[in-house]
Every structure is written in structure tokens, then in C-alpha cells.
Short mmCIF file of C-alpha atoms and ligand atoms in Angstrom, two decimals:
data_model
loop_
_atom_site.label_atom_id
_atom_site.label_comp_id
_atom_site.label_asym_id
_atom_site.label_seq_id
_atom_site.Cartn_x
_atom_site.Cartn_y
_atom_site.Cartn_z
CA MET A 1 -46.46 -21.76 22.28
CA SER A 2 -47.59 -21.94 18.88
CA GLY A 3 -48.04 -20.05 15.51
CA ARG A 4 -45.52 -18.22 13.22
CA VAL A 5 -43.47 -15.24 14.57
CA ARG A 6 -40.37 -13.27 13.97
CA VAL A 7 -38.54 -12.09 16.73
CA PRO A 8 -36.99 -8.78 16.17
CA GLY A 9 -33.99 -8.08 13.83
CA ASP A 10 -30.66 -9.10 15.54
CA LYS A 11 -28.91 -6.73 17.31
CA SER A 12 -24.42 -7.55 16.17
CA ILE A 13 -25.94 -7.10 13.24
CA SER A 14 -27.45 -4.43 13.77
CA HIS A 15 -25.02 -1.84 15.09
CA ARG A 16 -22.51 -2.85 12.20
CA ALA A 17 -24.67 -2.01 9.97
CA ILE A 18 -25.13 1.96 10.70
CA MET A 19 -20.98 1.73 11.69
CA LEU A 20 -20.66 0.85 7.97
CA GLY A 21 -22.84 2.25 6.85
CA ALA A 22 -21.60 5.39 8.23
CA VAL A 23 -18.03 5.45 6.65
CA ALA A 24 -18.74 4.07 3.78
CA GLU A 25 -19.64 6.53 0.27
CA GLY A 26 -22.41 6.79 -0.54
CA ARG A 27 -26.03 5.63 0.68
CA SER A 28 -27.27 2.10 2.79
CA LYS A 29 -30.44 0.96 2.98
CA ILE A 30 -31.07 -0.88 5.72
CA SER A 31 -34.34 -2.91 7.03
CA GLY A 32 -35.25 -5.75 9.87
CA PHE A 33 -33.20 -3.27 11.48
CA LEU A 34 -33.34 -3.95 15.49
CA GLU A 35 -35.16 -0.65 17.74
CA GLY A 36 -33.68 -1.65 20.83
CA GLY A 37 -31.42 0.64 22.43
CA ASP A 38 -28.16 -1.00 22.54
CA CYS A 39 -28.44 -0.34 18.42
CA LEU A 40 -30.39 3.33 19.07
CA ALA A 41 -27.59 4.19 21.08
CA THR A 42 -25.04 3.07 18.10
CA LEU A 43 -27.56 5.63 15.66
CA GLY A 44 -27.46 8.09 17.81
CA ALA A 45 -23.52 8.37 18.15
CA PHE A 46 -23.19 8.37 14.13
CA ARG A 47 -25.88 11.27 13.50
CA SER A 48 -24.22 13.35 16.46
CA MET A 49 -20.49 12.70 14.34
CA GLY A 50 -22.29 14.44 11.35
CA VAL A 51 -23.71 11.17 9.27
CA GLY A 52 -27.12 11.52 8.02
CA ILE A 53 -29.26 8.70 9.01
CA GLU A 54 -33.51 8.98 8.38
CA ARG A 55 -35.70 5.84 9.66
CA GLN A 56 -37.81 5.31 6.59
CA GLY A 57 -40.71 3.15 8.25
CA PRO A 58 -40.45 0.52 11.53
CA GLY A 59 -36.81 -1.08 11.29
CA ARG A 60 -35.79 0.49 7.92
CA LEU A 61 -33.23 3.17 8.15
CA SER A 62 -31.57 5.23 5.46
CA ILE A 63 -28.14 5.86 5.80
CA ASP A 64 -25.88 8.53 3.86
CA GLY A 65 -22.24 8.04 4.25
CA VAL A 66 -19.32 10.18 5.24
CA GLY A 67 -16.71 7.74 3.67
CA ARG A 68 -13.78 6.65 5.39
CA ASP A 69 -12.92 9.95 6.63
CA GLY A 70 -15.96 12.64 6.75
CA LEU A 71 -16.80 11.52 10.61
CA ARG A 72 -17.08 15.11 12.05
CA ALA A 73 -15.85 15.76 15.88
CA CYS A 74 -18.82 15.49 18.43
CA ALA A 75 -18.32 18.43 20.71
CA HIS A 76 -20.07 16.46 24.03
CA PRO A 77 -19.01 12.93 25.07
CA LEU A 78 -20.81 9.22 23.25
CA ASP A 79 -23.30 7.47 24.83
CA LEU A 80 -23.02 3.89 24.42
CA GLY A 81 -25.57 2.76 27.04
CA ASN A 82 -25.65 -0.82 27.90
CA ALA A 83 -23.81 -1.81 25.06
CA GLY A 84 -20.28 -3.14 25.07
CA THR A 85 -20.81 -3.82 21.42
CA GLY A 86 -21.24 -0.53 20.82
CA MET A 87 -18.41 0.53 23.11
CA ARG A 88 -15.85 -1.95 21.73
CA LEU A 89 -16.15 -1.74 17.87
CA LEU A 90 -16.80 2.63 18.62
CA ALA A 91 -12.90 2.19 20.65
CA GLY A 92 -12.19 0.97 16.93
CA LEU A 93 -13.29 2.71 14.50
CA LEU A 94 -12.39 5.87 16.36
CA ALA A 95 -8.79 5.22 17.44
CA GLY A 96 -7.67 6.06 14.17
CA GLN A 97 -9.29 9.40 13.51
CA ARG A 98 -8.14 13.04 13.34
CA PHE A 99 -10.16 14.26 16.13
CA ASP A 100 -10.54 12.91 19.77
CA SER A 101 -13.70 11.73 20.86
CA THR A 102 -14.83 10.67 24.83
CA LEU A 103 -17.47 7.07 24.85
CA THR A 104 -18.99 7.03 28.34
CA GLY A 105 -21.92 3.44 28.82
CA ASP A 106 -24.82 3.06 32.30
CA ALA A 107 -23.25 1.37 35.35
CA SER A 108 -22.98 -2.24 33.95
CA LEU A 109 -21.30 -0.88 31.05
CA SER A 110 -18.95 1.01 32.72
CA GLY A 111 -17.98 -1.94 34.68
CA ARG A 112 -17.32 -4.46 32.29
CA PRO A 113 -13.52 -4.74 30.95
CA MET A 114 -11.96 -2.01 28.03
CA ASN A 115 -8.23 -3.76 28.82
CA ARG A 116 -8.94 -5.65 26.26
CA VAL A 117 -9.83 -3.62 23.56
CA ILE A 118 -7.49 -0.33 25.30
CA ASP A 119 -4.35 -2.76 24.96
CA PRO A 120 -4.52 -4.19 21.48
CA LEU A 121 -5.24 -0.51 20.71
CA THR A 122 -2.37 1.13 22.03
CA MET A 123 0.53 -1.74 20.29
CA MET A 124 -1.41 -0.09 17.13
CA GLY A 125 -0.59 3.18 18.03
CA ALA A 126 -3.41 4.37 19.90
CA ARG A 127 -3.45 6.68 22.63
CA ILE A 128 -6.90 5.67 24.93
CA ASP A 129 -7.21 6.91 28.57
CA ALA A 130 -9.89 4.98 30.47
CA ASP A 131 -10.26 4.86 34.71
CA ASP A 132 -7.94 1.62 34.69
CA GLY A 133 -9.38 -0.16 32.27
CA HIS A 134 -13.03 0.83 32.69
CA ALA A 135 -15.62 3.49 30.53
CA PRO A 136 -15.57 6.50 30.01
CA LEU A 137 -12.37 6.14 27.90
CA MET A 138 -10.66 9.68 25.50
CA ILE A 139 -9.85 8.37 22.41
CA ARG A 140 -7.13 10.65 21.54
CA GLY A 141 -7.35 12.19 17.60
CA GLY A 142 -4.88 12.20 14.93
CA ARG A 143 -2.37 8.92 15.90
CA SER A 144 -1.11 7.00 13.02
CA LEU A 145 -2.50 3.37 13.36
CA ASN A 146 -0.38 1.00 11.87
CA GLY A 147 -1.15 -2.77 11.15
CA ILE A 148 -0.07 -5.93 14.19
CA ARG A 149 -0.63 -9.41 14.19
CA TYR A 150 -2.34 -9.76 17.67
CA VAL A 151 -3.14 -13.76 19.17
CA MET A 152 -6.09 -13.00 21.24
CA PRO A 153 -6.67 -14.29 24.67
CA VAL A 154 -10.12 -15.18 24.79
CA ALA A 155 -12.58 -15.67 22.16
CA SER A 156 -14.48 -12.34 21.21
CA ALA A 157 -16.21 -10.70 17.90
CA GLN A 158 -16.14 -7.52 19.93
CA VAL A 159 -12.33 -7.27 20.28
CA LYS A 160 -12.23 -9.09 16.35
CA SER A 161 -13.84 -6.79 15.00
CA CYS A 162 -12.77 -3.43 17.03
CA LEU A 163 -9.45 -4.69 15.92
CA LEU A 164 -10.54 -5.34 11.67
CA LEU A 165 -12.38 -1.45 12.27
CA ALA A 166 -9.35 0.11 13.28
CA GLY A 167 -7.22 -2.02 10.90
CA LEU A 168 -9.16 -0.27 8.49
CA TYR A 169 -7.31 3.08 9.47
CA ALA A 170 -3.92 1.94 10.11
CA ALA A 171 -0.99 1.32 7.32
CA GLY A 172 -0.62 -2.09 6.87
CA GLN A 173 -2.29 -5.39 7.36
CA THR A 174 -3.50 -5.96 11.03
CA CYS A 175 -4.13 -9.61 11.53
CA VAL A 176 -6.17 -11.45 14.21
CA ARG A 177 -6.08 -14.94 15.30
CA GLU A 178 -8.67 -16.60 17.78
CA PRO A 179 -8.40 -19.08 20.73
CA MET A 180 -11.93 -20.31 19.07
CA PRO A 181 -13.95 -19.30 16.58
CA SER A 182 -15.91 -16.52 17.20
CA ARG A 183 -19.18 -15.05 15.35
CA ASP A 184 -17.94 -13.32 12.37
CA HIS A 185 -20.71 -10.75 11.32
CA THR A 186 -18.63 -7.68 10.97
CA GLU A 187 -16.24 -10.20 8.73
CA ARG A 188 -18.92 -11.16 6.17
CA MET A 189 -20.16 -7.10 6.24
CA LEU A 190 -17.31 -5.80 5.17
CA ARG A 191 -17.00 -7.67 2.44
CA SER A 192 -20.48 -6.78 1.59
CA PHE A 193 -19.41 -2.90 1.87
CA GLY A 194 -16.67 -4.33 -0.83
CA ALA A 195 -13.42 -4.78 1.46
CA HIS A 196 -11.13 -7.43 1.22
CA VAL A 197 -10.66 -9.37 3.98
CA VAL A 198 -8.55 -12.52 4.14
CA HIS A 199 -8.46 -15.67 6.11
CA ARG A 200 -5.61 -17.57 6.41
CA LYS A 201 -4.26 -20.27 8.58
CA GLY A 202 -6.06 -19.77 11.59
CA TRP A 203 -5.51 -15.83 10.96
CA VAL A 204 -8.49 -12.93 9.61
CA CYS A 205 -6.67 -9.79 8.14
CA ILE A 206 -7.42 -6.76 6.93
CA GLN A 207 -5.89 -4.36 4.55
CA GLY A 208 -5.35 -0.03 5.63
CA GLY A 209 -6.81 2.31 3.69
CA GLN A 210 -9.72 0.47 1.70
CA SER A 211 -12.92 1.94 1.06
CA LEU A 212 -16.56 1.06 1.77
CA HIS A 213 -19.11 1.27 -0.66
CA GLY A 214 -22.98 1.48 0.51
CA VAL A 215 -25.25 -1.68 -0.20
CA ASP A 216 -28.63 -2.65 0.76
CA MET A 217 -29.32 -4.76 3.31
CA ASP A 218 -31.68 -7.08 5.54
CA VAL A 219 -30.74 -7.69 8.95
CA PRO A 220 -32.20 -11.50 9.78
CA ALA A 221 -34.38 -11.71 13.24
CA ASP A 222 -31.97 -12.18 16.20
CA ILE A 223 -30.93 -15.96 17.03
CA SER A 224 -30.09 -14.67 20.69
CA SER A 225 -33.96 -13.52 21.43
CA ALA A 226 -35.33 -16.47 19.23
CA ALA A 227 -33.85 -18.20 21.96
CA PHE A 228 -36.01 -17.28 24.51
CA PHE A 229 -39.03 -18.81 22.07
CA MET A 230 -36.49 -21.98 20.70
CA VAL A 231 -36.64 -22.69 24.95
CA ALA A 232 -40.40 -22.14 26.09
CA ALA A 233 -41.75 -24.10 23.32
CA SER A 234 -39.36 -27.10 24.15
CA ILE A 235 -40.54 -26.95 27.21
CA THR A 236 -44.18 -26.47 27.27
CA PRO A 237 -46.34 -29.75 26.96
CA GLY A 238 -48.27 -29.05 23.27
CA SER A 239 -46.25 -26.69 21.57
CA ASN A 240 -45.92 -26.05 18.16
CA LEU A 241 -44.19 -22.98 17.16
CA VAL A 242 -42.25 -21.51 13.70
CA LEU A 243 -39.48 -18.83 14.37
CA GLU A 244 -39.25 -17.43 10.73
CA HIS A 245 -36.13 -15.76 8.90
CA VAL A 246 -33.93 -16.26 11.91
CA GLY A 247 -29.62 -15.59 11.64
CA MET A 248 -28.66 -19.29 11.07
CA ASN A 249 -24.72 -18.28 10.47
CA PRO A 250 -23.11 -21.01 11.50
CA THR A 251 -20.62 -18.83 14.41
CA ARG A 252 -24.51 -18.48 16.00
CA THR A 253 -26.24 -21.49 16.46
CA GLY A 254 -24.87 -23.93 19.27
CA VAL A 255 -28.19 -22.84 21.16
CA ILE A 256 -29.90 -25.62 18.41
CA GLU A 257 -26.74 -27.70 18.79
CA ILE A 258 -27.02 -27.43 22.66
CA LEU A 259 -30.98 -28.08 22.23
CA ARG A 260 -30.66 -30.84 20.51
CA MET A 261 -27.98 -32.71 22.30
CA MET A 262 -30.69 -31.82 25.24
CA GLY A 263 -33.27 -33.64 23.36
CA ALA A 264 -35.13 -30.95 22.01
CA ASP A 265 -36.99 -30.94 18.65
CA ILE A 266 -36.21 -28.31 16.30
CA THR A 267 -36.83 -28.70 12.86
CA VAL A 268 -34.68 -26.36 10.17
CA GLU A 269 -37.12 -25.35 7.02
CA SER A 270 -37.01 -23.34 4.65
CA LYS A 271 -33.36 -22.03 4.33
CA GLY A 272 -32.44 -18.32 2.35
CA MET A 273 -29.64 -15.83 2.35
CA ALA A 274 -30.25 -12.43 4.10
CA GLY A 275 -27.94 -9.90 2.49
CA ASN A 276 -24.20 -12.29 2.86
CA GLU A 277 -25.93 -14.10 6.36
CA PRO A 278 -27.96 -17.47 6.32
CA VAL A 279 -31.53 -17.06 7.37
CA ALA A 280 -34.31 -20.45 7.99
CA ASP A 281 -38.07 -20.46 9.55
CA LEU A 282 -37.54 -22.74 12.75
CA ARG A 283 -39.82 -25.24 13.70
CA VAL A 284 -39.90 -26.21 17.34
CA ARG A 285 -42.01 -28.53 19.39
CA TYR A 286 -42.08 -29.63 23.27
CA ALA A 287 -39.88 -32.83 23.80
CA PRO A 288 -38.67 -34.01 27.34
CA LEU A 289 -34.80 -33.24 28.25
CA THR A 290 -32.07 -34.60 29.05
CA GLY A 291 -29.39 -32.69 31.12
CA ILE A 292 -25.61 -32.51 29.22
CA HIS A 293 -21.71 -31.95 29.83
CA ILE A 294 -21.95 -29.09 27.18
CA PRO A 295 -18.81 -28.91 25.14
CA ALA A 296 -16.74 -26.09 25.50
CA SER A 297 -16.23 -26.22 22.45
CA LEU A 298 -19.63 -24.81 21.55
CA VAL A 299 -19.91 -22.48 24.56
CA PRO A 300 -18.31 -19.17 22.20
CA LEU A 301 -21.08 -20.08 19.69
CA ALA A 302 -24.09 -19.85 22.03
CA ILE A 303 -22.61 -17.16 24.53
CA ASP A 304 -25.71 -15.15 25.03
CA GLU A 305 -27.72 -17.81 25.06
CA PHE A 306 -27.45 -19.42 28.81
CA PRO A 307 -29.24 -17.61 30.37
CA VAL A 308 -31.75 -19.62 28.31
CA ILE A 309 -30.23 -22.92 27.67
CA LEU A 310 -30.11 -22.93 31.75
CA ILE A 311 -33.87 -22.90 32.23
CA ALA A 312 -33.54 -25.48 29.57
CA ALA A 313 -32.05 -27.66 32.12
CA ALA A 314 -33.64 -26.87 35.04
CA CYS A 315 -36.64 -28.06 32.89
CA ALA A 316 -34.35 -31.11 31.79
CA ASP A 317 -34.24 -34.37 33.93
CA GLY A 318 -30.98 -34.98 35.26
CA GLU A 319 -27.42 -33.40 35.44
CA THR A 320 -25.99 -30.60 33.83
CA VAL A 321 -22.51 -29.09 33.54
CA LEU A 322 -21.24 -25.76 31.99
CA THR A 323 -17.41 -25.50 31.37
CA GLY A 324 -15.23 -22.50 29.54
CA ALA A 325 -17.85 -20.05 29.70
CA ALA A 326 -16.21 -17.36 32.23
CA GLU A 327 -16.60 -14.67 30.08
CA LEU A 328 -19.80 -14.40 31.44
CA ARG A 329 -19.16 -13.41 34.29
CA VAL A 330 -18.72 -10.35 32.73
CA LYS A 331 -21.51 -9.71 30.39
CA GLU A 332 -24.50 -6.99 31.12
CA SER A 333 -24.28 -8.63 34.46
CA ASP A 334 -21.73 -11.84 36.14
CA ARG A 335 -24.05 -14.33 34.44
CA ILE A 336 -23.59 -17.06 36.33
CA LYS A 337 -24.06 -15.43 39.73
CA ALA A 338 -27.40 -14.42 38.13
CA MET A 339 -28.78 -17.21 36.60
CA VAL A 340 -27.17 -19.97 39.75
CA ASP A 341 -29.13 -17.33 42.47
CA GLY A 342 -32.07 -16.87 40.44
CA LEU A 343 -32.51 -20.80 39.82
CA THR A 344 -32.37 -21.54 43.63
CA GLU A 345 -34.69 -18.86 44.60
CA LEU A 346 -36.89 -21.64 42.54
CA GLY A 347 -36.18 -24.34 43.56
CA ILE A 348 -33.21 -25.41 41.69
CA TRP A 349 -29.95 -27.03 42.42
CA ALA A 350 -27.37 -25.18 41.26
CA VAL A 351 -23.62 -24.82 42.26
CA PRO A 352 -21.23 -22.01 40.11
CA ARG A 353 -17.27 -23.11 39.41
CA ALA A 354 -15.16 -20.27 38.64
CA ASP A 355 -16.69 -20.67 34.91
CA GLY A 356 -19.80 -22.72 34.69
CA LEU A 357 -21.94 -24.32 37.04
CA THR A 358 -23.63 -27.71 37.96
CA MET A 359 -27.24 -28.02 38.27
CA ARG A 360 -29.71 -30.55 37.91
CA GLY A 361 -33.25 -30.41 36.50
CA GLY A 362 -35.98 -30.64 38.89
CA ARG A 363 -39.58 -28.47 39.98
CA LEU A 364 -39.39 -25.05 39.61
CA THR A 365 -41.32 -22.97 41.78
CA GLY A 366 -42.62 -19.74 41.68
CA GLY A 367 -40.32 -16.81 43.58
CA ARG A 368 -38.95 -13.66 43.12
CA VAL A 369 -35.62 -13.37 41.06
CA GLN A 370 -33.22 -10.36 40.91
CA SER A 371 -32.48 -9.83 36.68
CA GLN A 372 -29.21 -8.00 37.96
CA ALA A 373 -31.25 -5.39 34.88
CA ASP A 374 -29.77 -7.85 32.20
CA HIS A 375 -32.04 -7.74 30.40
CA ARG A 376 -31.61 -11.83 28.90
CA ILE A 377 -31.49 -13.22 32.80
CA ALA A 378 -35.03 -11.04 32.57
CA MET A 379 -36.37 -12.99 29.49
CA ALA A 380 -34.87 -16.47 30.71
CA PHE A 381 -37.07 -16.49 33.80
CA THR A 382 -40.32 -15.27 31.73
CA VAL A 383 -39.55 -18.67 30.24
CA ALA A 384 -39.12 -20.13 33.78
CA GLY A 385 -42.36 -19.23 34.40
CA LEU A 386 -43.99 -21.59 31.61
CA VAL A 387 -43.73 -24.24 33.85
CA ALA A 388 -42.88 -23.07 37.27
CA THR A 389 -45.62 -23.89 39.95
CA GLY A 390 -46.45 -20.19 40.72
CA PRO A 391 -45.87 -16.67 40.08
CA VAL A 392 -42.03 -15.70 39.28
CA ASP A 393 -41.31 -11.67 39.64
CA ILE A 394 -38.75 -10.88 37.65
CA LEU A 395 -37.12 -7.59 39.24
CA ASP A 396 -35.16 -4.55 37.64
CA CYS A 397 -36.26 -5.24 33.98
CA ALA A 398 -36.91 -1.96 31.77
CA ASN A 399 -33.43 -2.96 30.04
CA VAL A 400 -35.77 -5.97 27.75
CA ASP A 401 -35.99 -3.22 25.50
CA THR A 402 -31.86 -2.76 24.29
CA SER A 403 -32.35 -5.83 22.86
CA PHE A 404 -36.22 -6.86 22.51
CA PRO A 405 -38.19 -4.10 22.21
CA GLY A 406 -41.76 -5.25 22.75
CA TYR A 407 -41.51 -7.85 24.61
CA VAL A 408 -43.78 -8.48 26.78
CA ALA A 409 -46.29 -8.23 24.39
CA PHE A 410 -44.75 -10.06 21.71
CA ALA A 411 -44.50 -13.58 24.54
CA VAL A 412 -48.28 -12.65 25.34
CA GLY A 413 -49.08 -13.49 21.83
CA ALA A 414 -46.49 -17.03 21.27
CA GLY A 415 -48.51 -17.43 24.67
CA MET A 416 -47.02 -16.84 27.43
CA GLN A 417 -48.47 -15.16 30.69
CA VAL A 418 -46.60 -12.13 31.21
CA SER A 419 -47.08 -9.04 32.33
CA VAL A 420 -45.86 -6.31 33.85
CA SER A 421 -46.44 -4.70 37.39
CA ARG A 422 -46.60 -0.57 37.93
CA ASN A 423 -43.77 -0.51 39.83
CA ASP A 424 -41.15 -1.56 37.49
CA PRO A 425 -40.21 0.83 34.78
CA ALA A 426 -39.94 -2.00 32.15
C1 LIG B 524 -21.24 -9.27 20.62
C2 LIG B 524 -20.16 -10.34 20.92
C3 LIG B 524 -20.12 -11.17 21.98
C4 LIG B 524 -21.44 -11.09 22.49
C5 LIG B 524 -22.28 -9.70 22.57
C6 LIG B 524 -22.68 -8.95 20.83
C7 LIG B 524 -20.84 -8.91 19.10
O1 LIG B 524 -19.49 -10.27 22.96
O2 LIG B 524 -21.83 -11.29 23.92
O3 LIG B 524 -23.79 -9.61 23.20
O4 LIG B 524 -21.89 -8.00 18.39
O5 LIG B 524 -19.79 -8.99 18.47
P1 LIG B 524 -17.56 -10.91 23.13
O6 LIG B 524 -17.35 -10.83 21.79
O7 LIG B 524 -17.31 -9.68 24.25
O8 LIG B 524 -18.14 -12.42 23.35
#
């Protein structure tokens, strides 16, 4: 794995750029936008609510904001596809509108828990009907929302962001407190758009009734997508790969800390800023890895990177223990189960636990792995293919496009041998 590459734009930031640009006053120009299925679903939802969004080139958008109260009812359900971020953040933004909306998603999204946003939004005065806490969500318009103080039971940026967006439409102040810090892109971006967001003694608070103003914004490369190549280069002898313009928000860099604890050789070069977000180039060289007990405090800061971190652990010397990661069970798939099953298929000893797993590094064989239609599980196992003693066949890969369009060509360009079989729709 060698050369210099730039992975596509950050998924979390791209979703938020559309949402805030849509309800801001005036025009926003976005570059580096992730044109993957998840963010395109959010883009489509806002177009259906009357927002003019024009594509001006690859990853370049111009959004004509309609202002706080300018969204229009959509006659049909808004389909968020596979995107938990799209659905949960939109639920917050739409709970305080004058019109009704319905949010739907694919089979995976329809199986994910939505009570974590429905309950606190209901406390604010929203009315959301759902089927036992699952999508579709029917959001009633014309409700008056009130600010609340809410202590979140789990660290979740989606829940925090949902409530902050609802808070923009609520009377008084909405304050949220997390058990551990989660990604803070919403807070940073709200500030870029001119809103006042306050951090006080572990609480993040927003005053209702504020207006946003359009901005020009560059979206960093997604550290979650870069993570596949950090591990790929770390486990492949002779590698020297530079990942350019990677988002280095400290609430996202847990993957670098964890890999370094395992012995990875990752150096940070040419630091800068993209909008309100830190970025850097990362140089990754091959290094022998050792198993570790992953500190639970790093789990929310690397929550999306565990599939590929566990591939690193499979190549490491000794045991790796992951705890405090029960949230992995309610991602696009049950990622603890998907990883234990896949690793076991490839000859690695791995035992699940309710909130993580214990596993031992070893020699990866070839085999046939079920991705559970989860983009990150599929990509993680392509990385395993770099060191496996036989071919790794990964099934059900179409959803890779939700976060990393063009992944196969990109991975081949960086040095991986990966191809799409005609039997898989990806
Ligand atoms: C995200 C938050 C995380 C993460 C997801 C993106 C976001 O989810 O797993 O991929 O953009 O806010 P949780 O908030 O459920 O932890």
C-alpha cells in the first residue's frame, strides 16, 4: 500500500452541511461533499421539501437556503435509505415544523432503535408515531416545542444532534448532557452558520429561535473511510501510504490512538483547518501490531471504525479485548456478531460478549464472509484479504456505496487486489 490518496468526504459532516444549508438564510457552497447513498438520500429529502440544491461538479454543491421556516411539506414519505444519521437528525429538525412528515428507510434502518430520539422529542412537545420505536416515523407538524434539559443514557452524536436541531425550533433553551463525549460536528457547524451554542459544565445548550446564515464550506476526507487504509498499510509489509486532508476532529481520532497503542506507525503531517474542522495528512507505514485491551473511554471516539480495528487485531500478536461497545449491536448490522462470525470463518479465535468481544490474533485464511449488507463490515473484510492465505469472498456488498462510492477502484489504486463478482449487485 503506497502513494498519496484522498478518500471521499466525511459522511457526518456532509449530512449536516445539507441540513443546515437548507434552513439557513442565503446561499451555501459546499465542496468535498460525499456523494454516497446516505448523503444523497438526505439531499433528496430536502429537495422534496422545496430546497434548491444544485450540483456544480464532483462533490460541489450550491444550496439556496429557505430560512428557518421555509421548508415545505412533502406529499410523499421521505426515504432516508440506510442512513441512521439522516433519519435521526431529520426527526429533530422536522419535529418543530408546521407540516406533517413521514420518514422511511431500508430494512436495516427500519430495524434500528428510534425511541432514543422519539422519547426526548416527545418530552419537548413533539408528536411522533412509530411502530414500536421503529421507522416509519410519522411526525406531526404544528406542535409547539419547549426546551428541555436531557441527560442522554448513551453517548450518541445522532441523539445529541437531533435534540440541538429541534432546540432551534423550541421555546427557551435546550440542553443535552452525554455520558461520554461523542462527535461534535453539529455544534461546530451550527457555530459556522452563526448560531450561538454554549458548552457549560458537561452540558451543550442552544437557544431556540436563532437564524442561520449560509456559508462556504470544505468537507474534510472521512477519517472513518481513511481507517480502512490505515489498517491496510499497517498490516502490509513495505507499505508507506499518505492519506490526505483527513478530518482530525478530536472526537473522531480514537482509531489513530487505538492503532498506535497496538504499535501502528502513523505520523501526522501538514495540519490545517477545513471550515471549523481540523484536518491533516496521515503517513502510515507497516509495523508489527500487538493485541491490547481497548480502553472503553476511546469507544465513542472510534465507534464506526471497530470493524477494521478488529481486522488489525486479527493480525496482531496476542489477545485483544473490546468492552463498553454495546452500541455496535445496533449499527447498520449487529457489528459484534458480524465480525465474530466473519473472523471465525477466516480461522481467527473470537468470542462475543454483550458489549464487545475477546479475540486472539492469528493466521487469516481465505473464506466466505457475510457482510450483513453493512458497508463497513464489507470494507473491513477486503482489508483482511491483504494478508489472508486464500481469497476472501464477501457477500452482499451493494451498501458500500452508502459511505464510499467507488471503493473497489480506489482500493485497487492504493494497492489492494479486490474485484466485484458478477453475482453481487455492487
Ligand atoms: C453519527 C454518529 C454515530 C455514528 C454514525 C454517524 C453522526 O452514531 O455511528 O455513523 O453522524 O452523528 P451514534 O450517534 O448512534 O453513535
